[in-house]
Amino acid sequence: MMRDWKALLYFYAATFAVQVGGNFFTMKTVTTWYPTLEKSILTPPGYWFGIVWTTLYIVMAIAAWRIWRAERNGFFSRTLAPWWAQLALGLLWCAVFFGLREIDAGLIIIFINWLVILATIARFLCVERMAGYLLVPLGLWVTFATYLNLVISLKN
């Protein structure tokens, strides 16, 4: 039982590390460069991004933990591989879009991440349905974020 809680903390630590890493790249430009970009009229207020991503990272950790519990194949099992990949791609997007200010490259990365998230959901659904369902909000949010990135790419 204690091992289960330690595993949940491990998955949350992984998502938290990505969130902190993403913030490192974002905080430098979110008040300087980003406001100068032309954006979609559907772009939510900046504070929403922090609320949504914090919630999604917690849910992502729970979903991965549920897979870990269902399989007991370790933290880097075949089923969890796309989960780790989408986590890394999310961090890479922050580094490229905000850190390097490469909007078009960011669009490519976020689209690839969207595909990996869909693959993760499909794989999770085969092992533990609730874990797959928990990632659906992530898929929807990244769909929306891809749209936002596309509009910025087209307008700037």
XYZ file of N, CA and C in Angstrom:
468
model
N 0.824 -1.204 0.000
C 0.000 0.000 0.000
C 0.862 1.259 0.000
N 1.891 1.301 0.840
C 2.773 2.457 0.881
C 3.490 2.635 -0.455
N 3.822 1.514 -1.091
C 4.479 1.564 -2.394
C 3.584 2.246 -3.428
N 2.274 2.011 -3.348
C 1.338 2.645 -4.264
C 1.367 4.164 -4.123
N 1.382 4.653 -2.899
C 1.397 6.099 -2.674
C 2.719 6.711 -3.098
N 3.801 5.977 -2.888
C 5.106 6.472 -3.345
C 5.141 6.572 -4.868
N 4.521 5.622 -5.537
C 4.466 5.658 -6.998
C 3.646 6.858 -7.472
N 2.533 7.129 -6.816
C 1.732 8.295 -7.177
C 2.554 9.570 -7.007
N 3.288 9.655 -5.916
C 4.144 10.827 -5.694
C 5.230 10.926 -6.765
N 5.741 9.800 -7.192
C 6.752 9.786 -8.256
C 6.173 10.362 -9.547
N 4.976 9.913 -9.930
C 4.365 10.427 -11.152
C 4.025 11.908 -11.014
N 3.566 12.309 -9.840
C 3.288 13.726 -9.651
C 4.584 14.536 -9.689
N 5.646 14.016 -9.111
C 6.936 14.725 -9.162
C 7.399 14.918 -10.603
N 7.163 13.924 -11.430
C 7.537 14.032 -12.847
C 6.733 15.128 -13.532
N 5.424 15.154 -13.304
C 4.611 16.189 -13.946
C 4.926 17.560 -13.357
N 5.184 17.617 -12.070
C 5.527 18.897 -11.426
C 6.851 19.430 -11.973
N 7.811 18.551 -12.186
C 9.102 18.963 -12.741
C 8.923 19.558 -14.138
N 8.060 18.943 -14.927
C 7.786 19.479 -16.267
C 7.085 20.831 -16.150
N 6.166 20.958 -15.215
C 5.476 22.230 -15.030
C 6.464 23.328 -14.632
N 7.356 23.027 -13.716
C 8.368 24.003 -13.299
C 9.292 24.342 -14.469
N 9.703 23.310 -15.208
C 10.544 23.543 -16.375
C 9.849 24.406 -17.415
N 8.579 24.120 -17.664
C 7.806 24.923 -18.606
C 7.677 26.364 -18.144
N 7.461 26.532 -16.848
C 7.367 27.889 -16.285
C 8.677 28.649 -16.447
N 9.790 27.955 -16.356
C 11.096 28.584 -16.531
C 11.171 29.277 -17.895
N 10.714 28.597 -18.932
C 10.739 29.174 -20.274
C 9.639 30.213 -20.476
N 8.482 29.951 -19.901
C 7.323 30.808 -20.112
C 7.447 32.146 -19.385
N 7.878 32.120 -18.142
C 7.904 33.331 -17.326
C 8.771 34.432 -17.919
N 9.786 34.051 -18.669
C 10.681 35.056 -19.253
C 9.994 35.892 -20.330
N 9.034 35.307 -21.024
C 8.448 36.004 -22.180
C 6.947 36.248 -22.078
N 6.298 35.695 -21.074
C 4.835 35.801 -21.002
C 4.376 37.237 -20.746
N 5.240 38.057 -20.168
C 4.863 39.450 -19.924
C 5.547 40.422 -20.887
N 6.446 39.921 -21.718
C 7.168 40.813 -22.630
C 6.848 40.499 -24.087
N 7.301 39.363 -24.568
C 7.134 38.997 -25.973
C 5.719 38.527 -26.293
N 5.177 37.617 -25.507
C 3.872 37.015 -25.795
C 2.749 38.045 -25.949
N 2.664 39.069 -25.097
C 1.578 40.058 -25.272
C 1.655 40.838 -26.588
N 2.811 40.866 -27.221
C 2.952 41.604 -28.482
C 2.429 40.819 -29.684
N 2.147 39.529 -29.495
C 1.681 38.688 -30.598
C 0.196 38.907 -30.859
N -0.166 38.810 -32.127
C -1.589 38.794 -32.471
C -2.115 37.393 -32.199
N -3.233 37.323 -31.469
C -3.770 36.035 -31.036
C -5.233 35.891 -31.455
N -5.735 34.705 -31.272
C -7.142 34.411 -31.523
C -8.015 35.173 -30.531
N -9.212 35.521 -30.974
C -10.159 36.156 -30.048
C -10.609 35.159 -28.971
N -10.343 33.877 -29.188
C -10.713 32.847 -28.210
C -9.622 32.611 -27.164
N -8.508 33.324 -27.248
C -7.424 33.147 -26.287
C -7.922 33.531 -24.897
N -7.836 32.600 -23.955
C -8.309 32.914 -22.596
C -7.325 33.842 -21.880
N -7.768 34.449 -20.782
C -6.853 35.284 -19.985
C -5.663 34.447 -19.506
N -4.526 35.081 -19.359
C -3.297 34.382 -19.005
C -3.382 33.508 -17.770
N -4.094 33.951 -16.738
C -4.159 33.173 -15.493
C -4.835 31.821 -15.694
N -5.670 31.691 -16.721
C -6.335 30.411 -16.975
C -5.346 29.308 -17.314
N -4.267 29.673 -18.005
C -3.293 28.666 -18.406
C -2.680 27.975 -17.192
N -2.340 28.733 -16.177
C -1.778 28.148 -14.958
C -2.759 27.237 -14.243
N -4.004 27.673 -14.158
C -5.035 26.869 -13.497
C -5.264 25.565 -14.256
N -5.438 25.689 -15.571
C -5.723 24.505 -16.384
C -4.551 23.535 -16.365
N -3.331 24.046 -16.589
C -2.184 23.140 -16.642
C -1.904 22.477 -15.297
N -2.075 23.203 -14.212
C -1.869 22.588 -12.900
C -2.847 21.434 -12.700
N -4.095 21.661 -13.036
C -5.112 20.609 -12.924
C -4.780 19.430 -13.829
N -4.415 19.728 -15.080
C -4.101 18.650 -16.019
C -2.898 17.831 -15.567
N -1.866 18.478 -15.037
C -0.692 17.734 -14.576
C -1.038 16.794 -13.427
N -1.900 17.229 -12.535
C -2.331 16.356 -11.430
C -3.089 15.151 -11.990
N -4.008 15.400 -12.903
C -4.804 14.322 -13.491
C -3.925 13.386 -14.323
N -2.947 13.948 -15.029
C -2.006 13.121 -15.806
C -1.238 12.171 -14.885
N -0.808 12.674 -13.739
C -0.086 11.833 -12.784
C -0.974 10.703 -12.282
N -2.218 11.019 -11.981
C -3.155 9.990 -11.505
C -3.389 8.939 -12.580
N -3.541 9.376 -13.829
C -3.763 8.426 -14.928
C -2.569 7.484 -15.076
N -1.362 8.031 -15.070
C -0.161 7.193 -15.190
C -0.055 6.233 -14.010
N -0.367 6.718 -12.835
C -0.317 5.885 -11.625
C -1.308 4.724 -11.728
N -2.482 4.997 -12.266
C -3.472 3.929 -12.418
C -2.967 2.848 -13.372
N -2.281 3.260 -14.428
C -1.689 2.287 -15.355
C -0.603 1.496 -14.647
N 0.234 2.185 -13.917
C 1.304 1.517 -13.165
C 0.709 0.476 -12.229
N -0.342 0.843 -11.523
C -0.996 -0.098 -10.598
C -1.612 -1.272 -11.329
N -2.205 -1.029 -12.483
C -2.865 -2.098 -13.245
C -1.848 -3.082 -13.822
N -0.712 -2.576 -14.250
C 0.278 -3.430 -14.915
C 1.376 -3.959 -14.006
N 1.830 -3.134 -13.091
C 2.974 -3.476 -12.223
C 4.204 -3.848 -13.049
N 4.398 -3.130 -14.169
C 5.547 -3.383 -15.048
C 6.622 -2.317 -14.937
N 6.579 -1.514 -13.896
C 7.586 -0.481 -13.718
C 7.110 0.868 -14.240
N 7.943 1.869 -13.989
C 7.585 3.238 -14.348
C 7.788 3.530 -15.832
N 8.511 2.686 -16.515
C 8.804 2.932 -17.928
C 8.332 1.764 -18.790
N 7.136 1.290 -18.512
C 6.573 0.170 -19.267
C 6.207 0.611 -20.678
N 5.898 -0.353 -21.492
C 5.485 -0.070 -22.871
C 4.222 0.796 -22.907
N 3.319 0.546 -22.007
C 2.084 1.332 -21.963
C 2.354 2.762 -21.544
N 3.295 2.958 -20.628
C 3.593 4.303 -20.138
C 4.535 5.082 -21.056
N 5.155 4.432 -22.022
C 6.120 5.114 -22.900
C 5.533 6.352 -23.580
N 4.327 6.270 -24.176
C 3.813 7.494 -24.801
C 3.444 8.575 -23.787
N 3.121 8.167 -22.567
C 2.842 9.154 -21.520
C 4.099 9.973 -21.233
N 5.225 9.287 -21.107
C 6.497 9.993 -20.894
C 6.831 10.862 -22.097
N 6.552 10.353 -23.298
C 6.863 11.108 -24.520
C 6.041 12.393 -24.588
N 4.748 12.315 -24.280
C 3.937 13.525 -24.349
C 4.343 14.523 -23.273
N 4.800 14.029 -22.144
C 5.290 14.917 -21.093
C 6.541 15.665 -21.581
N 7.459 14.940 -22.200
C 8.681 15.553 -22.735
C 8.361 16.532 -23.864
N 7.421 16.169 -24.730
C 7.043 17.056 -25.832
C 6.391 18.338 -25.317
N 5.645 18.241 -24.244
C 5.052 19.445 -23.650
C 6.117 20.409 -23.158
N 7.142 19.865 -22.522
C 8.252 20.697 -22.063
C 9.027 21.268 -23.248
N 9.248 20.445 -24.257
C 9.948 20.906 -25.453
C 9.179 22.046 -26.119
N 7.855 21.934 -26.175
C 7.053 23.005 -26.765
C 7.282 24.320 -26.030
N 7.266 24.286 -24.702
C 7.508 25.510 -23.921
C 8.876 26.102 -24.246
N 9.876 25.241 -24.337
C 11.236 25.701 -24.623
C 11.322 26.333 -26.010
N 10.668 25.722 -26.974
C 10.753 26.205 -28.360
C 9.847 27.422 -28.568
N 8.590 27.330 -28.160
C 7.645 28.419 -28.398
C 8.007 29.657 -27.575
N 8.145 29.492 -26.277
C 8.428 30.636 -25.409
C 9.921 30.931 -25.278
N 10.717 29.891 -25.061
C 12.150 30.104 -24.853
C 12.864 30.606 -26.096
N 12.632 29.933 -27.214
C 13.298 30.317 -28.468
C 12.443 31.258 -29.326
N 11.170 31.413 -28.950
C 10.228 32.255 -29.689
C 10.061 31.782 -31.135
N 10.074 30.479 -31.293
C 9.910 29.856 -32.614
C 8.475 29.344 -32.727
N 7.610 30.195 -33.219
C 6.175 29.905 -33.273
C 5.872 28.722 -34.190
N 6.448 28.723 -35.394
C 6.152 27.654 -36.355
C 6.700 26.303 -35.892
N 7.899 26.304 -35.340
C 8.455 25.059 -34.796
C 7.600 24.578 -33.621
N 7.118 25.524 -32.826
C 6.214 25.175 -31.730
C 4.954 24.502 -32.239
N 4.443 24.995 -33.360
C 3.238 24.408 -33.942
C 3.474 22.953 -34.351
N 4.615 22.683 -34.920
C 4.946 21.304 -35.310
C 5.034 20.420 -34.070
N 5.696 20.921 -33.041
C 5.867 20.137 -31.806
C 4.525 19.884 -31.133
N 3.684 20.899 -31.046
C 2.406 20.702 -30.357
C 1.499 19.753 -31.142
N 1.597 19.786 -32.478
C 0.805 18.854 -33.274
C 1.282 17.414 -33.052
N 2.594 17.221 -33.034
C 3.132 15.887 -32.747
C 2.709 15.451 -31.350
N 2.764 16.379 -30.401
C 2.349 16.050 -29.033
C 0.882 15.655 -29.001
N 0.049 16.349 -29.753
C -1.377 16.020 -29.815
C -1.562 14.579 -30.296
N -0.809 14.197 -31.329
C -0.883 12.816 -31.830
C -0.443 11.811 -30.767
N 0.620 12.138 -30.056
C 1.125 11.244 -29.006
C 0.116 11.146 -27.867
N -0.533 12.245 -27.537
C -1.569 12.216 -26.496
C -2.720 11.304 -26.922
N -3.133 11.395 -28.172
C -4.189 10.497 -28.664
C -3.751 9.034 -28.563
N -2.494 8.762 -28.908
C -1.971 7.394 -28.793
C -1.926 6.951 -27.333
N -1.578 7.865 -26.451
C -1.537 7.544 -25.011
C -2.934 7.204 -24.511
N -3.904 8.004 -24.885
C -5.287 7.738 -24.477
C -5.720 6.367 -24.975
N -5.456 6.077 -26.234
C -5.852 4.780 -26.805
C -5.183 3.630 -26.063
N -3.895 3.768 -25.797
C -3.157 2.703 -25.101
C -3.670 2.536 -23.677
N -3.903 3.637 -22.992
C -4.404 3.581 -21.618
C -5.792 2.931 -21.572
N -6.658 3.267 -22.532
C -8.003 2.688 -22.555
C -7.969 1.167 -22.650
N -6.956 0.636 -23.323
C -6.826 -0.821 -23.462
C -6.421 -1.498 -22.159
N -5.771 -0.762 -21.270
C -5.272 -1.355 -20.028
C -6.185 -1.048 -18.846
N -6.586 0.214 -18.738
C -7.390 0.636 -17.600
C -8.241 1.812 -18.068
N -9.498 1.560 -18.320
C -10.360 2.545 -18.973
C -10.366 3.908 -18.285
N -10.453 3.930 -16.983
C -10.511 5.214 -16.280
C -9.246 6.029 -16.529
N -8.109 5.374 -16.601
C -6.858 6.088 -16.878
C -6.928 6.762 -18.246
N -7.495 6.086 -19.213
C -7.674 6.679 -20.536
C -8.633 7.856 -20.506
N -9.744 7.681 -19.811
C -10.720 8.763 -19.721
C -10.139 9.985 -19.011
N -9.277 9.756 -18.038
C -8.668 10.876 -17.316
C -7.818 11.761 -18.227
N -7.315 11.198 -19.319
C -6.482 11.983 -20.233
C -7.273 12.699 -21.327
N -8.569 12.444 -21.413
C -9.379 13.110 -22.435
C -9.347 14.639 -22.275
N -9.471 15.195 -21.063
C -9.363 16.662 -20.947
C -8.015 17.201 -21.448
N -6.953 16.451 -21.237
C -5.650 16.850 -21.772
C -5.700 16.903 -23.290
N -6.271 15.881 -23.896
C -6.395 15.861 -25.350
C -7.208 17.031 -25.868
N -8.289 17.355 -25.174
C -9.122 18.483 -25.589
C -8.383 19.808 -25.429
N -7.690 19.964 -24.308
C -6.956 21.214 -24.074
C -5.828 21.391 -25.091
N -5.113 20.328 -25.395
C -4.019 20.439 -26.360
C -4.575 20.644 -27.769
N -5.765 20.144 -28.045
C -6.426 20.467 -29.309
C -6.640 21.977 -29.394
N -7.170 22.549 -28.326
C -7.401 23.989 -28.267
C -6.078 24.760 -28.329
N -5.078 24.303 -27.598
C -3.766 24.964 -27.602
C -3.126 24.908 -28.989
N -3.349 23.810 -29.703
C -2.837 23.704 -31.072
C -3.503 24.743 -31.964
N -4.804 24.897 -31.805
C -5.526 25.938 -32.538
C -4.948 27.320 -32.222
N -4.727 27.610 -30.925
C -4.176 28.907 -30.533
C -2.799 29.130 -31.150
N -1.969 28.100 -31.121
C -0.631 28.186 -31.726
C -0.749 28.430 -33.234
N -1.681 27.736 -33.885
C -1.885 27.912 -35.324
C -2.267 29.352 -35.657
N -3.193 29.915 -34.895
C -3.619 31.298 -35.153
C -2.448 32.255 -34.962
N -1.672 32.046 -33.908
C -0.502 32.906 -33.692
C 0.479 32.752 -34.856
N 0.652 31.538 -35.316
C 1.555 31.280 -36.437
C 1.075 31.998 -37.706
N -0.211 31.968 -37.948
C -0.757 32.592 -39.150
C -0.760 34.125 -39.074
N -0.939 34.655 -37.885
C -1.061 36.113 -37.720
C 0.269 36.835 -37.480
N 1.319 36.094 -37.183
C 2.572 36.766 -36.801
C 3.698 36.419 -37.730
